[in-house]
PDB file of C-alpha atoms in Angstrom:
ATOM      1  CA  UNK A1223      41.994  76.359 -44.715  1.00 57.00           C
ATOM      2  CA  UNK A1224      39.884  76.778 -47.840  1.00 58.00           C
ATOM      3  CA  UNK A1225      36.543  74.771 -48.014  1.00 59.00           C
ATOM      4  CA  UNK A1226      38.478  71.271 -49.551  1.00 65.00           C
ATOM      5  CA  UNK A1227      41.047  71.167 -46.884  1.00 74.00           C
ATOM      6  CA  UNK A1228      38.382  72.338 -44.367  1.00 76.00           C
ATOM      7  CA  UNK A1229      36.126  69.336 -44.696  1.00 80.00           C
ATOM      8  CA  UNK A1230      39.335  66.843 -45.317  1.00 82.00           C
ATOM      9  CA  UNK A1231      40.826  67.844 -42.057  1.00 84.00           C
ATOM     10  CA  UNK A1232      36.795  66.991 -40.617  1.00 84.00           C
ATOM     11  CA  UNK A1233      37.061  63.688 -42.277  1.00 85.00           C
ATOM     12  CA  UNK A1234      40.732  63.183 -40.650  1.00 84.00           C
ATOM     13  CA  UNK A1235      40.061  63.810 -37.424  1.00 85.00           C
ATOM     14  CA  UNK A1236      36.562  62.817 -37.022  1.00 87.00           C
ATOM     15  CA  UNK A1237      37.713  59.156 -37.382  1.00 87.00           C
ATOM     16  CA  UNK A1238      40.343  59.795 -35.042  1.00 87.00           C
ATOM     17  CA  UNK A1239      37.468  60.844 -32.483  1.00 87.00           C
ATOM     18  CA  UNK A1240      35.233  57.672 -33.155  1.00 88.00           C
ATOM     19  CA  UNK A1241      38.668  55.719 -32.440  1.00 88.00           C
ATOM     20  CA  UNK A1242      39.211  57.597 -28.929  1.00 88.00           C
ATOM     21  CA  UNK A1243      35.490  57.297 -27.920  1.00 88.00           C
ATOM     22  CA  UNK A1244      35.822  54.131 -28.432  1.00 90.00           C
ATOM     23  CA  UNK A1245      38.631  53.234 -26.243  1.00 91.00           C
ATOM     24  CA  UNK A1246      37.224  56.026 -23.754  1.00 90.00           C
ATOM     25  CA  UNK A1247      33.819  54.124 -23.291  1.00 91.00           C
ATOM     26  CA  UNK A1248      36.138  50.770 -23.755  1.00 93.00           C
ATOM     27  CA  UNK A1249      37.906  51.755 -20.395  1.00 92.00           C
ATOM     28  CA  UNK A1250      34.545  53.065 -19.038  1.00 91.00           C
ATOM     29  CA  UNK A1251      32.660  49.623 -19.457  1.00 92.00           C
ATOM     30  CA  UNK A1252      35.935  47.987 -17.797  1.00 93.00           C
ATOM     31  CA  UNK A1253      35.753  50.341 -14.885  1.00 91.00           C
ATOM     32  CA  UNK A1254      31.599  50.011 -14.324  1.00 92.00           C
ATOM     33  CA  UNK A1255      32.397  46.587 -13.411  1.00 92.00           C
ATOM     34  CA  UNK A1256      34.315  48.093 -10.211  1.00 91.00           C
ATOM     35  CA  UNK A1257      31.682  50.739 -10.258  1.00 90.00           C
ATOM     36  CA  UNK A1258      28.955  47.842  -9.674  1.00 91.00           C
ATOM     37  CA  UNK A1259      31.615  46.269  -6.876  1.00 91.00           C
ATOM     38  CA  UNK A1260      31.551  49.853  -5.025  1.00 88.00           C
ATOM     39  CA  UNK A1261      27.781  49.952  -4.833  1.00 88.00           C
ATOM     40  CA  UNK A1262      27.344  46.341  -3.179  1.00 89.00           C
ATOM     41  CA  UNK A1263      29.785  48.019  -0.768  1.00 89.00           C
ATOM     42  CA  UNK A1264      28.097  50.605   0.360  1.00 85.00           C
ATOM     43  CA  UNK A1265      24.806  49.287   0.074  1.00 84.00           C
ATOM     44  CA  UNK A1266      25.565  47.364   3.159  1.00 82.00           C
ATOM     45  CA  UNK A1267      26.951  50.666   4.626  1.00 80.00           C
ATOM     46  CA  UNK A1268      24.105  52.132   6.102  1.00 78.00           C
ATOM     47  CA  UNK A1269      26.025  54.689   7.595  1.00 79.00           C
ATOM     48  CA  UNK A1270      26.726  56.050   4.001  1.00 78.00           C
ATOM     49  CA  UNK A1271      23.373  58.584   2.517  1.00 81.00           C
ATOM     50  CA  UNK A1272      20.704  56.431   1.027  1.00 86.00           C
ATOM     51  CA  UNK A1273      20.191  59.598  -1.605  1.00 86.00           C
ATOM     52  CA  UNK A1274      23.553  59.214  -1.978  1.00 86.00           C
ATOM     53  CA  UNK A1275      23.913  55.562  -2.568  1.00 88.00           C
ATOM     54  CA  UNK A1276      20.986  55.726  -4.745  1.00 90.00           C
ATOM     55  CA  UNK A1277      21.893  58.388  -6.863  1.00 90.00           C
ATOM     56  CA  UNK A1278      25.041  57.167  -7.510  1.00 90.00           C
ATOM     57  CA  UNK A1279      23.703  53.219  -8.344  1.00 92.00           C
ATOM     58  CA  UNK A1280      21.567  55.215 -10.901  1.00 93.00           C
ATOM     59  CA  UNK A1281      24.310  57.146 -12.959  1.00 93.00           C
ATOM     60  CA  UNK A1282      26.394  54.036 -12.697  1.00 93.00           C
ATOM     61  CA  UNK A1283      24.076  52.147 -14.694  1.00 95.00           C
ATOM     62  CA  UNK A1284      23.608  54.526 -17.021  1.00 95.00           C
ATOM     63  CA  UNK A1285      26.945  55.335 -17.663  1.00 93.00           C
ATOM     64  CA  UNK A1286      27.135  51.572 -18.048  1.00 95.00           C
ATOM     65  CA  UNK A1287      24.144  51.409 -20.807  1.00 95.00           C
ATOM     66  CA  UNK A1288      25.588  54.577 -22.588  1.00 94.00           C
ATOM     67  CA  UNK A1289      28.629  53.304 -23.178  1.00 93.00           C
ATOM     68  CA  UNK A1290      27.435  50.063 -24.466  1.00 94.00           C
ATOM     69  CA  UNK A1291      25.554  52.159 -26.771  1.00 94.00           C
ATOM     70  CA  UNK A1292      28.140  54.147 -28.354  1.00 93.00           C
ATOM     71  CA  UNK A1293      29.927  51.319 -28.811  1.00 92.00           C
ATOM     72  CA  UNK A1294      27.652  49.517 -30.704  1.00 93.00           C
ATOM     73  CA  UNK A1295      26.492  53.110 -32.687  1.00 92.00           C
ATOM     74  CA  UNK A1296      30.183  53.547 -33.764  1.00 89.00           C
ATOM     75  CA  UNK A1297      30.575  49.622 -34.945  1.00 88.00           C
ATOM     76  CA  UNK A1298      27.748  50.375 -37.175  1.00 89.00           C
ATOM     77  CA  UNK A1299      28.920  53.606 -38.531  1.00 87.00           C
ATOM     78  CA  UNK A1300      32.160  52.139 -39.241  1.00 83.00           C
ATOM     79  CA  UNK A1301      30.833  48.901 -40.597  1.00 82.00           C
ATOM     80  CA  UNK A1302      28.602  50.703 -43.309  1.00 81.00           C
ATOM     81  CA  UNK A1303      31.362  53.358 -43.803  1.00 80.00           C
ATOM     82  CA  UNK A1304      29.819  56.443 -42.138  1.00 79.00           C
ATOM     83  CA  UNK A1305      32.419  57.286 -39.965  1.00 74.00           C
ATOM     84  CA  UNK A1306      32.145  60.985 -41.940  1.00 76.00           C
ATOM     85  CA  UNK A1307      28.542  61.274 -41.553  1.00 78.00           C
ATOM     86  CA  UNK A1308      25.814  63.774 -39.739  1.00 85.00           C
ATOM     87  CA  UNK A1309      25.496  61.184 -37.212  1.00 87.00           C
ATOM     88  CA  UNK A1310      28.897  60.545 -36.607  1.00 87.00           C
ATOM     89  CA  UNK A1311      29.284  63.785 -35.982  1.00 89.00           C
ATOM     90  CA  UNK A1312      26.203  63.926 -33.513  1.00 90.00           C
ATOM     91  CA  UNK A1313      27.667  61.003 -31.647  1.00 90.00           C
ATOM     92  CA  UNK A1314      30.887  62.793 -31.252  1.00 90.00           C
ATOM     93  CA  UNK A1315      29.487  65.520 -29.743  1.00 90.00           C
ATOM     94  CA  UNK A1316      26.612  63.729 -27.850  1.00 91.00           C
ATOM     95  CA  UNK A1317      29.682  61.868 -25.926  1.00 90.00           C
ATOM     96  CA  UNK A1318      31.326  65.148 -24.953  1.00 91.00           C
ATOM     97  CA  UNK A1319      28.273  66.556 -23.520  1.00 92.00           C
ATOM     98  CA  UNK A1320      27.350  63.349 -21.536  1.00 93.00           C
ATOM     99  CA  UNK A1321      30.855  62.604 -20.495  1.00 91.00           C
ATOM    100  CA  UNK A1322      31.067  66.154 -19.013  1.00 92.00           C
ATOM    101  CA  UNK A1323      27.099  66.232 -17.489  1.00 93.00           C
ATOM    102  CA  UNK A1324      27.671  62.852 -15.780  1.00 92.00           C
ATOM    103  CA  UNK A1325      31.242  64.365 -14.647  1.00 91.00           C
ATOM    104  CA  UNK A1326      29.157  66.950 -12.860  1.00 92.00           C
ATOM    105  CA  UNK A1327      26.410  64.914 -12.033  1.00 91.00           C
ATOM    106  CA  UNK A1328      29.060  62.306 -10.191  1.00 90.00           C
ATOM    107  CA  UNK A1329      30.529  65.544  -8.457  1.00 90.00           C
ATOM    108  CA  UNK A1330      27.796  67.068  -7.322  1.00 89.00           C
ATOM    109  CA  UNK A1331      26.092  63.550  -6.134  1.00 88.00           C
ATOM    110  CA  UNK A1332      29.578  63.263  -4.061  1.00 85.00           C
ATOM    111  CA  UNK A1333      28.834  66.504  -2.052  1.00 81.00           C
ATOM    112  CA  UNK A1334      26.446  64.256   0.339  1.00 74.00           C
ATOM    113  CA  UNK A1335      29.383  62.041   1.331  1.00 77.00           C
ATOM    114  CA  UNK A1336      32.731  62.594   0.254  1.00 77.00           C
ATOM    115  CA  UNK A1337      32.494  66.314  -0.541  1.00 76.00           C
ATOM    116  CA  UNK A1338      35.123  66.288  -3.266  1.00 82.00           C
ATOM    117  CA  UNK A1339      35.025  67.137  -7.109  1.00 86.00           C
ATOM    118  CA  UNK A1340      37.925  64.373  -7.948  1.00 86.00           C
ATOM    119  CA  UNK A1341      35.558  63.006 -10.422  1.00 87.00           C
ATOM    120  CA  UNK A1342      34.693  66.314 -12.227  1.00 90.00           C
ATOM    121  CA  UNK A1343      38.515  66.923 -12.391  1.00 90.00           C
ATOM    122  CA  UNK A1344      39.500  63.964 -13.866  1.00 89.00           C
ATOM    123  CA  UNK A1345      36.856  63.315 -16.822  1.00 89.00           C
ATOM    124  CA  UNK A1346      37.226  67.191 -17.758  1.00 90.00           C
ATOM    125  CA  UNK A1347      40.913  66.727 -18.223  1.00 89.00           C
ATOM    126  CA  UNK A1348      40.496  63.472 -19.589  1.00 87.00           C
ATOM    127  CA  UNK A1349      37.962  64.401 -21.768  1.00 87.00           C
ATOM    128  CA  UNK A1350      39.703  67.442 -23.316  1.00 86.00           C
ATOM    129  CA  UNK A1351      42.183  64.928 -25.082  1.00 83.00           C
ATOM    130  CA  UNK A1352      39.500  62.383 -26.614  1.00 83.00           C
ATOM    131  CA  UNK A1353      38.214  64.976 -29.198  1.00 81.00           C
ATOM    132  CA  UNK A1354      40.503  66.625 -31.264  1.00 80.00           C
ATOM    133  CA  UNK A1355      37.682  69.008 -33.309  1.00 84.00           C
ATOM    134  CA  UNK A1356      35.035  71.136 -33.269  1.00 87.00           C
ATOM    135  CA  UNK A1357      36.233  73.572 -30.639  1.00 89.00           C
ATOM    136  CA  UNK A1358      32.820  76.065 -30.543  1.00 91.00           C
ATOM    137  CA  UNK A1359      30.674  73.299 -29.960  1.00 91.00           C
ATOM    138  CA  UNK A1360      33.256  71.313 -27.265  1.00 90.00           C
ATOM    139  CA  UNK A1361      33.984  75.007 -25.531  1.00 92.00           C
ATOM    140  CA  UNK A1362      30.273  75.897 -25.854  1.00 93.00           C
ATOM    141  CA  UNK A1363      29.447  72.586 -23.885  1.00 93.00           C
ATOM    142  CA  UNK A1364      32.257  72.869 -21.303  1.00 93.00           C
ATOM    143  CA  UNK A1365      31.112  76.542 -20.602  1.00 93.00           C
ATOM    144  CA  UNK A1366      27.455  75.841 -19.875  1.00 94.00           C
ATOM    145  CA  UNK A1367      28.180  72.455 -18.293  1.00 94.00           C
ATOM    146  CA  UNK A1368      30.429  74.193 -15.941  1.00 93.00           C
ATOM    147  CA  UNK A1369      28.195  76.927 -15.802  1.00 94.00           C
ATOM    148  CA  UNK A1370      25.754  74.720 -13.693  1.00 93.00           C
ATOM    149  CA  UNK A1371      28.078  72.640 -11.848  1.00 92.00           C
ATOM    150  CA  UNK A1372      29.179  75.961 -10.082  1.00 91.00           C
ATOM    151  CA  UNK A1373      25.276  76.741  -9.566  1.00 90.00           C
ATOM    152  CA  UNK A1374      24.840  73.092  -7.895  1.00 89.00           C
ATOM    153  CA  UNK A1375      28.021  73.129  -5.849  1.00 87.00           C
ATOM    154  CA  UNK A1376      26.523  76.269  -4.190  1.00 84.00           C
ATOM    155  CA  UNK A1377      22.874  74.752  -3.339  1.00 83.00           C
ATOM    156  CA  UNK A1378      24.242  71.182  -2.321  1.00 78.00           C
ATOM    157  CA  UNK A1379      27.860  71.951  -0.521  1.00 72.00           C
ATOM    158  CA  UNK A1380      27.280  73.222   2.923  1.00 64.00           C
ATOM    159  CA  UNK A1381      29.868  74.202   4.440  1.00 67.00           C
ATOM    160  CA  UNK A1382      32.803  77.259   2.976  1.00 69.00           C
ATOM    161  CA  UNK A1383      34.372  74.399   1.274  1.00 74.00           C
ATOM    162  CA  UNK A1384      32.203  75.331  -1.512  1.00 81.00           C
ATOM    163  CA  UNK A1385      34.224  78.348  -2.313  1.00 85.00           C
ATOM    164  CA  UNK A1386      37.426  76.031  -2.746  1.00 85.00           C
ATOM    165  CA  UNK A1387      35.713  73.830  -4.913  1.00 86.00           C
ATOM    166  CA  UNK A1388      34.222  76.502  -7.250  1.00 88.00           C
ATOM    167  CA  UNK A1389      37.963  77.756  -7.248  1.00 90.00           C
ATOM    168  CA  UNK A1390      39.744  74.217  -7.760  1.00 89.00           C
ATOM    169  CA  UNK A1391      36.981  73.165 -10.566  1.00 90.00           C
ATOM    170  CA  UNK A1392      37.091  76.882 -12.867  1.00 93.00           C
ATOM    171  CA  UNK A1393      40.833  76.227 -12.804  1.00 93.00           C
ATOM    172  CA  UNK A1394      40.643  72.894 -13.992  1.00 92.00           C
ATOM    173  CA  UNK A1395      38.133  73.576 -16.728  1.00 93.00           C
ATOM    174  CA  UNK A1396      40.392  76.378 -17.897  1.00 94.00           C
ATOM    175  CA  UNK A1397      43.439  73.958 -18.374  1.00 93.00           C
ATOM    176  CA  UNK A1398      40.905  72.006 -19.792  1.00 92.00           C
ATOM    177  CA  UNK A1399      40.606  74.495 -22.395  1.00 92.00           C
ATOM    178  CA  UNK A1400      43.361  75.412 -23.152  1.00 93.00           C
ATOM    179  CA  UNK A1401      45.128  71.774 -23.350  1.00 91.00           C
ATOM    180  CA  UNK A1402      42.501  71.278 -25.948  1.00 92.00           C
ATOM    181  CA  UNK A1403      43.169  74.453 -27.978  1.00 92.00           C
ATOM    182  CA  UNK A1404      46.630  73.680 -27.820  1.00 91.00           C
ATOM    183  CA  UNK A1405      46.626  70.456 -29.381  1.00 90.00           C
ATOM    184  CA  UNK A1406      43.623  71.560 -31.892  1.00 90.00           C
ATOM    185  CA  UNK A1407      45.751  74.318 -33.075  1.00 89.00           C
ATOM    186  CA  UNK A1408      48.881  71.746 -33.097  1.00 89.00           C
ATOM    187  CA  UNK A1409      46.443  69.193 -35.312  1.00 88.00           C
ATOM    188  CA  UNK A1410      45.643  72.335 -37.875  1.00 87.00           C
ATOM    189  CA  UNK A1411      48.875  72.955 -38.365  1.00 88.00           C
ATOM    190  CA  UNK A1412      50.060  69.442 -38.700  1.00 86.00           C
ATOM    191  CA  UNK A1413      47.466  69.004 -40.694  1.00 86.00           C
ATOM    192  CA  UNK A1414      47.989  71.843 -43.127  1.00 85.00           C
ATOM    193  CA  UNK A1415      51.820  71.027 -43.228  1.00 84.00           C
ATOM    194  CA  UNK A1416      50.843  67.498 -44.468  1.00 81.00           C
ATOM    195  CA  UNK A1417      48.612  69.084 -47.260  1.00 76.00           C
ATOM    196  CA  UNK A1418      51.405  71.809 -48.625  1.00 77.00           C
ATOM    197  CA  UNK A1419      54.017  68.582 -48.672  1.00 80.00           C
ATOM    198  CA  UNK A1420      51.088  66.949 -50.334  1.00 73.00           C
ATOM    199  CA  UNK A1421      50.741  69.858 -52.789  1.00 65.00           C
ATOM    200  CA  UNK A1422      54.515  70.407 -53.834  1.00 60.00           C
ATOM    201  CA  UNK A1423      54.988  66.585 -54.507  1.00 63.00           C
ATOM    202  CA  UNK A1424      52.133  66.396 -57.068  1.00 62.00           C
ATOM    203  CA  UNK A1425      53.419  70.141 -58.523  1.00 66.00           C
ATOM    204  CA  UNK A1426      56.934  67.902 -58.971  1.00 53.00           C
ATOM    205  CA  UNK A1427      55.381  64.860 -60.636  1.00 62.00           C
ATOM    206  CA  UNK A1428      53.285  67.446 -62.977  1.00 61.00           C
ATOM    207  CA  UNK A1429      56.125  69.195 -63.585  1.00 58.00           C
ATOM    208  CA  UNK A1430      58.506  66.083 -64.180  1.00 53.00           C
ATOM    209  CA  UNK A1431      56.255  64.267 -66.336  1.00 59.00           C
ATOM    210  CA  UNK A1432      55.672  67.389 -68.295  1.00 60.00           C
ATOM    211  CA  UNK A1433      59.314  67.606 -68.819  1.00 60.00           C
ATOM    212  CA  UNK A1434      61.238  64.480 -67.771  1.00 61.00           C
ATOM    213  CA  UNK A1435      64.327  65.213 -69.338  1.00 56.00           C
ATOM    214  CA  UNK A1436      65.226  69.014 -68.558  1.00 55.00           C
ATOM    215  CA  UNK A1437      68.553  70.119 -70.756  1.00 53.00           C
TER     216      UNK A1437
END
């Protein structure tokens, strides 16, 4: 794509992102309510890991005052028309690299009790289909992100469970990837598709008004 098309396709697709965060952190707020519900549980569970417990109150309520944040960012981007702004743009971004550090974070917190990595799984797929651009910086962030998730599943997991975890959660991050290449590469070539139809309709009109009546 040349330079016009280039930052069109930006515009395009950047408000599509804004409009998927939004229902992403819509559903998130929903599901922080259960969150909450899950922590008066096992609060009175003293058999559960008071780190454990704690931690997990902690990056529940943050999740909870992050989302509520974005939410309220994005309604004021759109409401003064800046959905194609620098800080639209940050946002975006900012919500794939705290959607995938508190998928970690949720992971790694779980090795104390449950010992799974069903929430890293999840919010990596999940959050390979919210945003549709900018696939250096999204790669870039699931590469280092994952990069220290495999660091703390080896100092918190102790048992050999850890090797099946490191295994289970570089797979998923892979489909990850390449779901999200997939259906970047499918938007590009929509997109470009839309702009040559685009292109040979306005050569037609030129060409028709130019000579309306060909003998």
């Amino acid at each position: 794509m040349d330079f016009k098309n280039h930052a069109e396709f930006e515009r395009k697709y950047l408000l599509i992102s804004l409009q998927r965060g939004k229902i992403f952190n819509w559903v998130v707020l929903i599901l922080s309510f259960y969150n909450f519900y899950l922590d008066a549980t096992l609060h009175k569970d003293i058999s559960v890991d008071i780190i454990y417990r704690r931690n997990l109150l902690i990056m529940h309520i943050v999740i909870f005052l992050l989302s509520i944040v974005y939410l309220v960012v994005c309604q004021i981007l759109i409401k003064k028309n800046r959905q194609n702004s620098r800080t639209a743009k940050a946002l975006i971004l900012f919500e794939i690299f705290i959607t995938v550090f508190f998928a970690s974070a949720l992971s790694l917190n779980s090795q104390r009790f449950t010992g799974n990595i069903n929430a890293y799984i999840m919010i990596i797929l999940a959050a390979a289909m919210v945003i549709p651009i900018y696939p250096k910086w999204v790669l870039s962030i699931y590469t280092a992100n994952h990069v220290l998730f495999l660091i703390g599943l080896y100092h918190f997991s102790a048992d050999n469970a850890v090797i099946i975890n490191q295994f289970n959660s570089t797979t998923t991050v892979l489909v990850a990837i390449v779901l999200f290449m997939l259906l970047y590469r499918y938007n590009v070539t929509n997109f470009i598709n839309e702009e040559m139809l685009k292109d040979d309709k306005e050569t037609f009109i030129k060409l028709f008004e130019l000579n309306p009546f060909p003998s």
